[in-house]
Tab-separated table of C-alpha atoms and ligand atoms in Angstrom:
chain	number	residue	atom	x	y	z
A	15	UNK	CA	0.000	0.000	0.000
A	16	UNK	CA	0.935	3.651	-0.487
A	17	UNK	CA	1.848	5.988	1.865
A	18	UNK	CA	-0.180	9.093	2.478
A	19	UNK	CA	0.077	11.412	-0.039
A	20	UNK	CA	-1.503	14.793	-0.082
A	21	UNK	CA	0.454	15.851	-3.215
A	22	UNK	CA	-1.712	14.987	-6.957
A	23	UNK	CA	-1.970	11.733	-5.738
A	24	UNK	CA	-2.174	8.060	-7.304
A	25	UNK	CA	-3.848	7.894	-10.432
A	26	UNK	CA	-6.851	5.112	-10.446
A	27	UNK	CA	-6.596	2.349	-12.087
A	28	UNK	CA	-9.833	3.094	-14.425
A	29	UNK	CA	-9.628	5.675	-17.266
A	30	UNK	CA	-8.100	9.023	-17.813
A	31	UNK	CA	-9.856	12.104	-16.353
A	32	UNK	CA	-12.463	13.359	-18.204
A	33	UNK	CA	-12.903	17.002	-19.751
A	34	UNK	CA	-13.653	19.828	-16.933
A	35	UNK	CA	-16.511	21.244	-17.762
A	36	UNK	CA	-17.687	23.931	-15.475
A	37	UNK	CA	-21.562	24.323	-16.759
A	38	UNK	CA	-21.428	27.797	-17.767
A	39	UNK	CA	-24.665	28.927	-18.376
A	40	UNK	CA	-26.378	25.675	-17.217
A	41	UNK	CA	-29.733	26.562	-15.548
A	42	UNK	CA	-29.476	26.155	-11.827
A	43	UNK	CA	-33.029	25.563	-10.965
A	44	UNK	CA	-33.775	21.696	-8.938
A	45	UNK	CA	-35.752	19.510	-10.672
A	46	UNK	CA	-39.459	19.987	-9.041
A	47	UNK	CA	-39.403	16.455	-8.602
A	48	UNK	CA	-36.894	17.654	-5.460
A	49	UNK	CA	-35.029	15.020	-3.856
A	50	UNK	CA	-35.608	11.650	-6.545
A	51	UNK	CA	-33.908	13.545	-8.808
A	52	UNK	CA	-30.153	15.090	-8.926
A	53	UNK	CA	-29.403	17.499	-11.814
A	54	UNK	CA	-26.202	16.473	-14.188
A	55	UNK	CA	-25.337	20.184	-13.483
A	56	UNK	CA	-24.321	19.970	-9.369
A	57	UNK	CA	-22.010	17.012	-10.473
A	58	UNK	CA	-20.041	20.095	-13.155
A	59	UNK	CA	-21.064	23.239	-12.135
A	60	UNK	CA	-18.249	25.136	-10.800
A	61	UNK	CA	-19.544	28.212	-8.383
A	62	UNK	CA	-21.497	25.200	-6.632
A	63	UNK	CA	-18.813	23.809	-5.897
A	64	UNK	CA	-17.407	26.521	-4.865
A	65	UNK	CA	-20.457	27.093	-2.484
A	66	UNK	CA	-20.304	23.499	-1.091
A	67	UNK	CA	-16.585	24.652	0.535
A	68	UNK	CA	-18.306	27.217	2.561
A	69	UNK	CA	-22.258	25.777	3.275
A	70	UNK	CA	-21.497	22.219	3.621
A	71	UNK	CA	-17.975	21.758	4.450
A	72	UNK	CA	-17.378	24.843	6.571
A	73	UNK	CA	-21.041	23.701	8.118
A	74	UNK	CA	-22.600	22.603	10.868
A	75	UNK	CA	-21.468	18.940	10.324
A	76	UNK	CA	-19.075	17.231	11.527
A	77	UNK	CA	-16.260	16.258	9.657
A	78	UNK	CA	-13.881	13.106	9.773
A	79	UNK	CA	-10.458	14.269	10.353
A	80	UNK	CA	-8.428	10.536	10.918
A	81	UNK	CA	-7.893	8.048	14.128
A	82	UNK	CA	-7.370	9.327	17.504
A	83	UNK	CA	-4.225	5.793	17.087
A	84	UNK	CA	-2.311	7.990	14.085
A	85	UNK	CA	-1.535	10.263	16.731
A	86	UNK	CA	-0.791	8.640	20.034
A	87	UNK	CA	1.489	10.821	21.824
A	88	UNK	CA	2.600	14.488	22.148
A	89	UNK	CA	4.057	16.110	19.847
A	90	UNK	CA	2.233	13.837	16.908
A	91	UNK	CA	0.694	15.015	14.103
A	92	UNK	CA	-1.479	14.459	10.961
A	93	UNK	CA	-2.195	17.118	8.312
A	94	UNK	CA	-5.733	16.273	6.100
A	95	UNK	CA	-8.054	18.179	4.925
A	96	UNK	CA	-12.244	19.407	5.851
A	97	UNK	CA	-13.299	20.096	2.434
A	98	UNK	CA	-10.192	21.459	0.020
A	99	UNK	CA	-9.000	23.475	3.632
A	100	UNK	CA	-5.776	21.874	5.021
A	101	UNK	CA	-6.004	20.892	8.675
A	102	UNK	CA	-3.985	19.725	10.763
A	103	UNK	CA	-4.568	17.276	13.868
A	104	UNK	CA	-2.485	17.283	16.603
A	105	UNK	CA	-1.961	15.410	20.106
A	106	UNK	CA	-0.645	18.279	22.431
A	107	UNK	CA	1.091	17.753	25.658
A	108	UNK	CA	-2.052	17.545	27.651
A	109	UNK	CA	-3.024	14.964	25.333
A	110	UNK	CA	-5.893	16.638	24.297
A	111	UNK	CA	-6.685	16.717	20.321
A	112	UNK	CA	-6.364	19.760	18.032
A	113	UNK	CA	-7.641	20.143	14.316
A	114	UNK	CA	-6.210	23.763	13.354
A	115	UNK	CA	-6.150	25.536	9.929
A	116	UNK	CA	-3.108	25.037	8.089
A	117	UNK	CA	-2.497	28.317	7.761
A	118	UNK	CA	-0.318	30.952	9.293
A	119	UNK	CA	-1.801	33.639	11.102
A	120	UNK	CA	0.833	35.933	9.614
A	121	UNK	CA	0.611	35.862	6.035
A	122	UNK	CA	-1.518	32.567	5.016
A	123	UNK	CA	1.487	30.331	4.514
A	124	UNK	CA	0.899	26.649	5.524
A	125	UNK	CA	2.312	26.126	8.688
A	126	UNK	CA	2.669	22.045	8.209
A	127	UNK	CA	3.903	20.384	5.337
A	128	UNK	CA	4.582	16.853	5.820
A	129	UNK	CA	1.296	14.261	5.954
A	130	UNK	CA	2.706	13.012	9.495
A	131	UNK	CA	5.410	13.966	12.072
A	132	UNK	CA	6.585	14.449	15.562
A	133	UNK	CA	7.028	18.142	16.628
A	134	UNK	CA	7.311	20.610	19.622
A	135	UNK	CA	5.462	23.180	17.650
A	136	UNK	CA	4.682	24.409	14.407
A	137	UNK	CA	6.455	26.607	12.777
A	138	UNK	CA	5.644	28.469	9.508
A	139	UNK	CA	8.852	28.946	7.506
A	140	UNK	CA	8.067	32.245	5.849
A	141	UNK	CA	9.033	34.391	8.803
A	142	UNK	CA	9.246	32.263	11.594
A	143	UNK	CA	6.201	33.088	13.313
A	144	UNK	CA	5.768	29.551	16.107
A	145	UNK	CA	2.480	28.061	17.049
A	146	UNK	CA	1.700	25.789	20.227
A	147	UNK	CA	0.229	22.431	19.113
A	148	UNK	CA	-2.927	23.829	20.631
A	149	UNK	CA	-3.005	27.133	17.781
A	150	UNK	CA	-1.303	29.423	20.051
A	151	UNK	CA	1.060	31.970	18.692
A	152	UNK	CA	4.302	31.348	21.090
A	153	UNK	CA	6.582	33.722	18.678
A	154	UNK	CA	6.901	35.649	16.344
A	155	UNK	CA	10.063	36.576	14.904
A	156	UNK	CA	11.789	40.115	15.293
A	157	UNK	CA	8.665	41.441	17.182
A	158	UNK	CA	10.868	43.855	19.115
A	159	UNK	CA	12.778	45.005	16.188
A	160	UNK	CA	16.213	45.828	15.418
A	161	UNK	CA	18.073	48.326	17.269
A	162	UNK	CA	14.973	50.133	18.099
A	163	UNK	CA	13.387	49.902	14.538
A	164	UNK	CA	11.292	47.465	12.735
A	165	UNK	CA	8.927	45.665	15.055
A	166	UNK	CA	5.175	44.480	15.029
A	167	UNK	CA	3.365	47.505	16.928
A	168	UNK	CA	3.220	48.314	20.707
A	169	UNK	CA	-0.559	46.997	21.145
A	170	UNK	CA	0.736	43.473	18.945
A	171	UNK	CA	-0.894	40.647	21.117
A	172	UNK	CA	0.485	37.242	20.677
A	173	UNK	CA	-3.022	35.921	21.924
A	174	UNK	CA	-4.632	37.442	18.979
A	175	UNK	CA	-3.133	35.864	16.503
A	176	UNK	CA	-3.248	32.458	16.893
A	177	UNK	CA	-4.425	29.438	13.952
A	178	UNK	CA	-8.081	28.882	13.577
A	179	UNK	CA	-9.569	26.315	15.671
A	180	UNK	CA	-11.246	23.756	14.601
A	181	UNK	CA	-14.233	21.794	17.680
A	182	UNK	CA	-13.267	18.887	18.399
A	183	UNK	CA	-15.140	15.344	19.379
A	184	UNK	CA	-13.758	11.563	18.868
A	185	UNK	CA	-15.789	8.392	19.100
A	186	UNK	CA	-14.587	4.857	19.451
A	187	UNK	CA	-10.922	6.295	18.200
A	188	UNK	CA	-12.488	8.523	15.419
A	189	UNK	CA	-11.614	12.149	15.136
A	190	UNK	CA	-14.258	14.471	13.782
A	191	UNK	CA	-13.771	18.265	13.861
A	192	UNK	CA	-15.964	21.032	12.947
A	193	UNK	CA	-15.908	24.919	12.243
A	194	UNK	CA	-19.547	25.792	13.386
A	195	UNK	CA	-20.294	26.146	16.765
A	196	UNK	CA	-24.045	25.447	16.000
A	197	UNK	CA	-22.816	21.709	15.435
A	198	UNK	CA	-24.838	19.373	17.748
A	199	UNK	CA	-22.391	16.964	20.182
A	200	UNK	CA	-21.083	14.497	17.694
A	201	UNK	CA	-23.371	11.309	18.845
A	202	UNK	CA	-26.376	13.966	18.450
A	203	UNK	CA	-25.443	14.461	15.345
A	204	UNK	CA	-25.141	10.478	14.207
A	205	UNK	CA	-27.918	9.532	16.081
A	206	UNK	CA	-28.995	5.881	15.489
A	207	UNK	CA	-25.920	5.641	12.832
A	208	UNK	CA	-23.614	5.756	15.945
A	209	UNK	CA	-24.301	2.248	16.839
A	210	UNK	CA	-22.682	0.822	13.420
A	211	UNK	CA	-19.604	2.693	14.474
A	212	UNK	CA	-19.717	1.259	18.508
A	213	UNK	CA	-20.071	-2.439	16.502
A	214	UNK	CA	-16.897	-2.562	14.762
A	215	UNK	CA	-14.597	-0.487	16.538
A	216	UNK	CA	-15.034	-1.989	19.597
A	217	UNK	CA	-11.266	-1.999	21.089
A	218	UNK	CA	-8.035	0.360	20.192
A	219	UNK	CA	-7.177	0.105	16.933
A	220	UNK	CA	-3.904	-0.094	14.749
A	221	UNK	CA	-3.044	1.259	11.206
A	222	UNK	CA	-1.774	-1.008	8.799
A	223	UNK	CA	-1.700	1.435	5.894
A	224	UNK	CA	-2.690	3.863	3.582
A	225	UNK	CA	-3.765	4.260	-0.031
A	226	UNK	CA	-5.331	7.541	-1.644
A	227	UNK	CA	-6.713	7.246	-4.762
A	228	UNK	CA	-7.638	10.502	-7.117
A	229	UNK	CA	-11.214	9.696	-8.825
A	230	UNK	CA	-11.721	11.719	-11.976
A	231	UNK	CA	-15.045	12.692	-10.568
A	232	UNK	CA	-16.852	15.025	-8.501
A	233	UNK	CA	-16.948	13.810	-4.716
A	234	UNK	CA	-20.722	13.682	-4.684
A	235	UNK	CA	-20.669	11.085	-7.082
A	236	UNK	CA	-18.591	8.755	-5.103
A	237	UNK	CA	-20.667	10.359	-1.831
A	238	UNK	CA	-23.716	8.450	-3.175
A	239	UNK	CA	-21.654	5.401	-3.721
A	240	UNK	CA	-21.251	3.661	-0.629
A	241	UNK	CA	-24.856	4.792	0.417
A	242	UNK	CA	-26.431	3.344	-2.234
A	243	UNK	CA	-26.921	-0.307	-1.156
A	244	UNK	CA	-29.050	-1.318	-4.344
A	245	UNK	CA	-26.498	-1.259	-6.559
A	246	UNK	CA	-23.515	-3.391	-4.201
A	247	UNK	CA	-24.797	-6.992	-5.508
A	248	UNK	CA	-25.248	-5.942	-9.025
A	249	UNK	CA	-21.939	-3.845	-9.789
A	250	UNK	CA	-19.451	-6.033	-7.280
A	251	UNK	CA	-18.824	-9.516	-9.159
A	252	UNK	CA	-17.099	-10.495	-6.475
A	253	UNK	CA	-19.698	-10.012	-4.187
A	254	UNK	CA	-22.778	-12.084	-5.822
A	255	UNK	CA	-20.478	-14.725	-7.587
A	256	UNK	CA	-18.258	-15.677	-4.294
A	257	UNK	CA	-21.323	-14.941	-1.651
A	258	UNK	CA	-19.955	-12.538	0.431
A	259	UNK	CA	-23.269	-10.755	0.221
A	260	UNK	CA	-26.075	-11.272	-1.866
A	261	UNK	CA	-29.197	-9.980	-2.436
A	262	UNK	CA	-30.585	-13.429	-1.295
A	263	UNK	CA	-28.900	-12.761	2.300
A	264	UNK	CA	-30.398	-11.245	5.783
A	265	UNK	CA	-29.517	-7.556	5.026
A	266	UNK	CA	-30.516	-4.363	6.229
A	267	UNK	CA	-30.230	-0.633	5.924
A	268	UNK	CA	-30.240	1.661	9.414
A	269	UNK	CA	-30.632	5.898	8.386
A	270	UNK	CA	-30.604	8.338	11.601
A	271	UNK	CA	-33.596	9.960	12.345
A	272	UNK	CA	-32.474	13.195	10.464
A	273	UNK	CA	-31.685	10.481	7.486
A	274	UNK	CA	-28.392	12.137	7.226
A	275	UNK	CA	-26.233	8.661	7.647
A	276	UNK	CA	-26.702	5.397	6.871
A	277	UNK	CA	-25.095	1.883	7.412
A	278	UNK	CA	-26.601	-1.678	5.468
A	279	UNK	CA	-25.371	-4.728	6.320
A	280	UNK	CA	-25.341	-8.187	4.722
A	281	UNK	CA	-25.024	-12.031	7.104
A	282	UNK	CA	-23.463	-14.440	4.553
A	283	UNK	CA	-24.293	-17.784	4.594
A	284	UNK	CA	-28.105	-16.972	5.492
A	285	UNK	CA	-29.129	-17.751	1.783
A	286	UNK	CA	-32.964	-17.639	1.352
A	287	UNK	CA	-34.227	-18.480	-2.071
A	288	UNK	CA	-36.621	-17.447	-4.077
A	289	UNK	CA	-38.503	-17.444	-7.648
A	290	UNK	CA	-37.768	-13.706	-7.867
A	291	UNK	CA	-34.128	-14.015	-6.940
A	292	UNK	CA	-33.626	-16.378	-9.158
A	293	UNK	CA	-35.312	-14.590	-11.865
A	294	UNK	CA	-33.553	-11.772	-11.224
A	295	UNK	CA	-29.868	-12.931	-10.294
A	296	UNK	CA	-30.286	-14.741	-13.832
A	297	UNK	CA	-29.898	-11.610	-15.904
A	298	UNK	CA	-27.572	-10.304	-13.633
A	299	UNK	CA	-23.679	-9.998	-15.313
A	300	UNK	CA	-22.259	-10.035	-11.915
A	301	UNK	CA	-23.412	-13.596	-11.067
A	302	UNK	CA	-21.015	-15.736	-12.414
A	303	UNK	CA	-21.570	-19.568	-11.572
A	304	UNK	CA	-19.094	-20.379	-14.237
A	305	UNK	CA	-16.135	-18.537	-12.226
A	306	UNK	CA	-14.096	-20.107	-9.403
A	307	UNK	CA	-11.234	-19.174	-7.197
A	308	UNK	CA	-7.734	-20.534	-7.221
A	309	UNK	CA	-7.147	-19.862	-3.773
A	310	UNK	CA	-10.695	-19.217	-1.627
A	311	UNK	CA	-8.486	-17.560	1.095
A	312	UNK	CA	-9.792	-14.225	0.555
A	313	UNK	CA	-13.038	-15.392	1.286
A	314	UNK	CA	-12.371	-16.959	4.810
A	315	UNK	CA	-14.558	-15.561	7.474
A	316	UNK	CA	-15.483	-16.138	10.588
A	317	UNK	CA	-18.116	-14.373	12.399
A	318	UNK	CA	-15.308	-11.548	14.321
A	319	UNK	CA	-18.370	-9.353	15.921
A	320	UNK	CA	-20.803	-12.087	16.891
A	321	UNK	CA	-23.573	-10.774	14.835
A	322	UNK	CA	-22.954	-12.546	11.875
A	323	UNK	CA	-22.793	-9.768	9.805
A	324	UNK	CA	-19.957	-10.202	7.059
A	325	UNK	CA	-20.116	-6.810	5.342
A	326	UNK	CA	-21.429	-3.405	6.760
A	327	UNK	CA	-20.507	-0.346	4.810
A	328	UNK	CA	-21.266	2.796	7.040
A	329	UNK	CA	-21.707	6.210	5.448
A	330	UNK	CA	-22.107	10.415	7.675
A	331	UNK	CA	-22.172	13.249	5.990
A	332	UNK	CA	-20.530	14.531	3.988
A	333	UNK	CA	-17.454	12.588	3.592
A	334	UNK	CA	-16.984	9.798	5.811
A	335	UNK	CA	-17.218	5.817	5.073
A	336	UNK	CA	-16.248	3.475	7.834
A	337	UNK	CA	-16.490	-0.529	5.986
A	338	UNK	CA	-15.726	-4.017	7.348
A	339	UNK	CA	-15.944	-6.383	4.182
A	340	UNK	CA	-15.094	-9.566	5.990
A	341	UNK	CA	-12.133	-8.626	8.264
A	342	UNK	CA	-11.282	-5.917	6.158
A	343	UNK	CA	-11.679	-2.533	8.063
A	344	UNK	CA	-10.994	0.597	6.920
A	345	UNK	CA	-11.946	4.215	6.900
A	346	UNK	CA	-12.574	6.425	3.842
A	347	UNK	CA	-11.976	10.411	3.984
A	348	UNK	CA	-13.807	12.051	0.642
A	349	UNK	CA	-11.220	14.632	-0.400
A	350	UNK	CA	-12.572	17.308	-3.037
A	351	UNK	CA	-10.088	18.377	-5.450
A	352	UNK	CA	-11.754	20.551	-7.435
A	353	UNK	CA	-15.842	19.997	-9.086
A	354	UNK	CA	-14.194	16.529	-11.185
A	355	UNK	CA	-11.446	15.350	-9.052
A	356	UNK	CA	-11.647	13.775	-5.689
A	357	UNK	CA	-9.377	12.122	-3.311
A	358	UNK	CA	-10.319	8.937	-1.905
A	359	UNK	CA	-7.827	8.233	1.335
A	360	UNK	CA	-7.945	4.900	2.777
A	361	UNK	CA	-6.760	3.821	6.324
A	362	UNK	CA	-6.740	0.323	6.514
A	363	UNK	CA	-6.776	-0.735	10.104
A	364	UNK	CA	-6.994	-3.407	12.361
A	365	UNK	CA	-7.030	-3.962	16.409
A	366	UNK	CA	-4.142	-3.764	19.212
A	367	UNK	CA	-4.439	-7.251	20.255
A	368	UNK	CA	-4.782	-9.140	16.875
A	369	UNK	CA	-2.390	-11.398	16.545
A	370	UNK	CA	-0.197	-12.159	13.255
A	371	UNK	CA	-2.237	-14.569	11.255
A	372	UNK	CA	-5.458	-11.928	11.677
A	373	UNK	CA	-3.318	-9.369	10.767
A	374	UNK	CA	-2.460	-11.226	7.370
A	375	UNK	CA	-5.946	-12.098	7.294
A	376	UNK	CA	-7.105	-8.633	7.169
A	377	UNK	CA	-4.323	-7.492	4.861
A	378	UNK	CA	-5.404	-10.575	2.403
A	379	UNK	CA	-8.795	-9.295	2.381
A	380	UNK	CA	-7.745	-5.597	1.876
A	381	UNK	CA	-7.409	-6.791	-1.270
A	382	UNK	CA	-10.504	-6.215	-1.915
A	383	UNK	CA	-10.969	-3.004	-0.967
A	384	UNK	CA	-8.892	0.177	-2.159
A	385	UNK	CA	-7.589	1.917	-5.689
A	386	UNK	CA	-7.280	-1.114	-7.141
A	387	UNK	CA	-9.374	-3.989	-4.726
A	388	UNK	CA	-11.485	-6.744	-6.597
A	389	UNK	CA	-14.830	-4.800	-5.327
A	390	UNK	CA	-13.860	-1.416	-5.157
A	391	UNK	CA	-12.108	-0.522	-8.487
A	392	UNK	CA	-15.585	-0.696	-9.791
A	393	UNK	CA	-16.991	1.692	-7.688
A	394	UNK	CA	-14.249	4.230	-8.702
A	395	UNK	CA	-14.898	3.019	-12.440
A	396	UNK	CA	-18.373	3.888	-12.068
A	397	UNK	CA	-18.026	7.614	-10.944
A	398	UNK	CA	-15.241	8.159	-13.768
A	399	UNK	CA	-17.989	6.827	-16.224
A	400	UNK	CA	-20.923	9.133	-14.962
A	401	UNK	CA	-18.628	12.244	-14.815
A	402	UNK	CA	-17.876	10.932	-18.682
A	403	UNK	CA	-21.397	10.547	-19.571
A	404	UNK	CA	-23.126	14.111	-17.676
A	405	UNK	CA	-19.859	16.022	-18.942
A	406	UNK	CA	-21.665	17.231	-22.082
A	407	UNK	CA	-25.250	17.372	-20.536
A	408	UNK	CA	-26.623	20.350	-21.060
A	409	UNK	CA	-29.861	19.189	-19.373
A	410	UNK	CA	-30.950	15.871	-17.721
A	411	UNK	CA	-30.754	14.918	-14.023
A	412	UNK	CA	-30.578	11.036	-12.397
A	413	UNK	CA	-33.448	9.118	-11.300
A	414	UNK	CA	-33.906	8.078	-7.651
A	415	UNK	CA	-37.072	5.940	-6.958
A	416	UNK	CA	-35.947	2.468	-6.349
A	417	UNK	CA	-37.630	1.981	-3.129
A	418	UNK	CA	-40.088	4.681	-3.232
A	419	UNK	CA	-39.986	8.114	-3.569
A	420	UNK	CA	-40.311	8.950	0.471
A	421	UNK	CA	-37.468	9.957	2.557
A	422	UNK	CA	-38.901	7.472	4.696
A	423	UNK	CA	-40.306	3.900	4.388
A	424	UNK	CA	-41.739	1.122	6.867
A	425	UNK	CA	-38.769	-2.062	6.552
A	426	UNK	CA	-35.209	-2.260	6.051
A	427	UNK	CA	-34.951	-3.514	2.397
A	428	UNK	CA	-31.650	-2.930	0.855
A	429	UNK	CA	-32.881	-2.492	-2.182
A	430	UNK	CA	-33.709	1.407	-2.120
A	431	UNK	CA	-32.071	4.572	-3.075
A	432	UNK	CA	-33.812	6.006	0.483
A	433	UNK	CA	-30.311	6.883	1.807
A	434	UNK	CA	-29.628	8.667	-1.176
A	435	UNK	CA	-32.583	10.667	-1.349
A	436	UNK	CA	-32.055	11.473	1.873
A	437	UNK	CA	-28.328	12.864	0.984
A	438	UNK	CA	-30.151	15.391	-1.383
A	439	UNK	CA	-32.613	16.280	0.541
A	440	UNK	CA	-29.924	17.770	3.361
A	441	UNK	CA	-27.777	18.355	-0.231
A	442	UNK	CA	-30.417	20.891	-1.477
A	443	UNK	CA	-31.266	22.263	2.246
A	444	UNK	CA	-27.400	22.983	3.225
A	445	UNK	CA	-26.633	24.649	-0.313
A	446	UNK	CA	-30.560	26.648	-0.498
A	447	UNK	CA	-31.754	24.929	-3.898
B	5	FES	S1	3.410	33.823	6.697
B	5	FES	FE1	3.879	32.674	8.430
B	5	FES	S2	5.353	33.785	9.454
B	5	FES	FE2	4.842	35.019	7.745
B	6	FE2	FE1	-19.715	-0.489	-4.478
């Protein structure tokens, strides 16, 4: 696996990037349909974009920033971003956590360069102003002058002039910051969505790597992705042909109240046939009875959480995906780079006390997952080919009724765009459309 990389990152393994196309003079009116329908334009449109950085991502949500475990001790830190805004996260000597602006208070200059590191303080290279790893300014240089001239001004307060500070809140090891104060406390804010987290990361964790991928796409095209639980046994080979989950399988789908998050979950080996399925599954591409596996090792599985569930992809607003596929675990942090580009960073984790061969087990597995994993490249494909296919749209929007066209519905069925709807419903409220 790579290691972090903020820089233009790591091509994907699908196709080149498509054309930009910034949707001058699209129309900018929502579909009246409202929230079954999402028009090509938000996917191109360049001042939305631009819009998103300050209504959504500079919001009253909060934010995934990394794992409480990539910075363990004082003096650690992690830079990543909230939205295209560089942050940094650090672990000061009180051991509390920090999530500043990357930014010097001086002149704008970015105070932290490196993706990780081990510091007293931070120090901004332009003209050596010094920060405390809690955003205080400690010193700035030459404030006295030079032989009685120069100087920063008599009423110059170092307390003024310190990095903007991000809130702060962590859950089972994850770090979430935010820049409105209107933000309810973070388990508010997840609501029922909370308990998906508490199930997997049930014990300190460890990092076993990183990958970032750059989509070709905008990020609210991969956003939808993991959310949309109709399409993960149709797209995913893997999935339907091997049995990791099927549409066939005990599944489910959990929204918060607020229907801002979402988590489904699938139980291998709790096949339940049917005449439907099987008329369905039949025209299905991604069924595959006629493929086999070499070496079935990726598949092994045993029931880690005692739920049975063998894949449970978790999704919060805006930019967040926690997954276990198997014993694969890993977090995803939805990087915008601009209205078609998005980083995709992956932290592939597993627990303190897991011994070697679960280790290896989880790395085997990873392969699934990632730029280039057996299920994943073809959500990553996907986006690339959508961003292809709306690039010339001059009209048109996507079509979001599998399930219903309520926000709500009585039943857990996994086969629903609900959680999607419900993404542009709070879409279209946070941006004013
Ligand atoms: S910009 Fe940072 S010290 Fe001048
Ligand atoms: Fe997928």
């Amino acid at each position: 696996m790579c290691p972090l990389d903020h820089s233009p990152s790591t091509p994907s393994k699908t196709s080149s990037a498509p054309p930009q196309h910034h949707a001058a003079g699209l129309a900018r009116a929502w579909p009246q349909e409202g929230f079954t329908r999402a028009p090509y334009w938000v996917y191109l449109d360049a001042q939305t974009y631009a819009r998103e950085q300050t209504h959504i991502f500079r919001g009253k949500h909060w934010h995934y920033v990394g794992l409480e475990v990539e910075v363990p001790t004082p003096g650690d830190y992690k830079t990543t971003y909230i939205g295209e805004q560089s942050v940094v996260l650090t672990r000061a000597d009180d051991l509390s956590l920090n999530v500043l602006v990357n930014r010097c208070a001086h002149r704008g200059n970015m105070v932290c360069r490196e993706a990780f590191g081990k510091a007293k303080k931070l120090y901004c290279v332009y003209h050596a102003w010094s920060f405390t790893l809690k955003g205080d300014l400690s010193h700035a240089a030459f404030s006295q002058g030079l032989r009685g001239e120069g100087g920063l001004p008599k009423d110059f307060q170092l307390s003024e002039h310190g990095l903007q500070k991000c809130r702060v809140a962590t859950l089972c090891g994850l770090v979430f910051a935010t820049f409105s104060a209107e933000t309810p406390p973070l388990e508010e804010w997840l609501g029922e969505v909370a308990v998906g987290i508490k199930r997997v990361l049930n014990r300190p964790l460890k990092v076993l790597g990183y990958d970032t991928q750059r989509i070709h796409a905008n990020w609210k095209a991969y956003h939808e992705n993991p959310r949309d639980s109709y399409h993960a046994n149709i797209l995913h080979t893997f999935y339907g042909t091997f049995g990791l989950s099927r549409m066939s399988q005990e599944s489910g789908m959990v929204l918060d109240k607020a229907g801002r998050h979402v988590y489904f979950y699938t139980k291998a080996g709790t096949e339940k046939k049917s005449a439907d399925y099987e008329a369905t599954t039949a025209q299905l591409r991604s069924h595959n009875d006629g493929l086999h596996l070499e070496d079935p090792s990726i598949l092994g599985w045993k029931d880690e959480f005692g739920d049975g569930v063998s894949v449970q992809i978790l999704s919060t607003y805006p930019g967040f995906v926690l997954h276990q596929i198997a014993h694969s675990l890993a977090t995803r942090h939805i990087c915008p780079k601009g209205v078609g580009q998005t980083d995709l960073v992956w932290t592939y984790f597993g627990f303190a006390d897991d011994d070697e061969a679960m280790t290896q087990k989880r790395l085997v597995q990873t392969n699934l997952a990632g730029s280039a994993g057996m299920v994943s490249v073809e959500d990553a494909a996907v986006c690339e080919m959508m961003q292809h296919a709306m690039a010339d749209a001059q009209v048109g929007e996507s079509f979001i009724e599998m399930g219903g066209k309520e926000l709500d519905i009585q039943g857990s069925s996994k086969l629903s765009e609900r959680a999607i709807r419900n993404f542009w419903n709070h879409y279209k409220e946070d941006m004013g459309f």
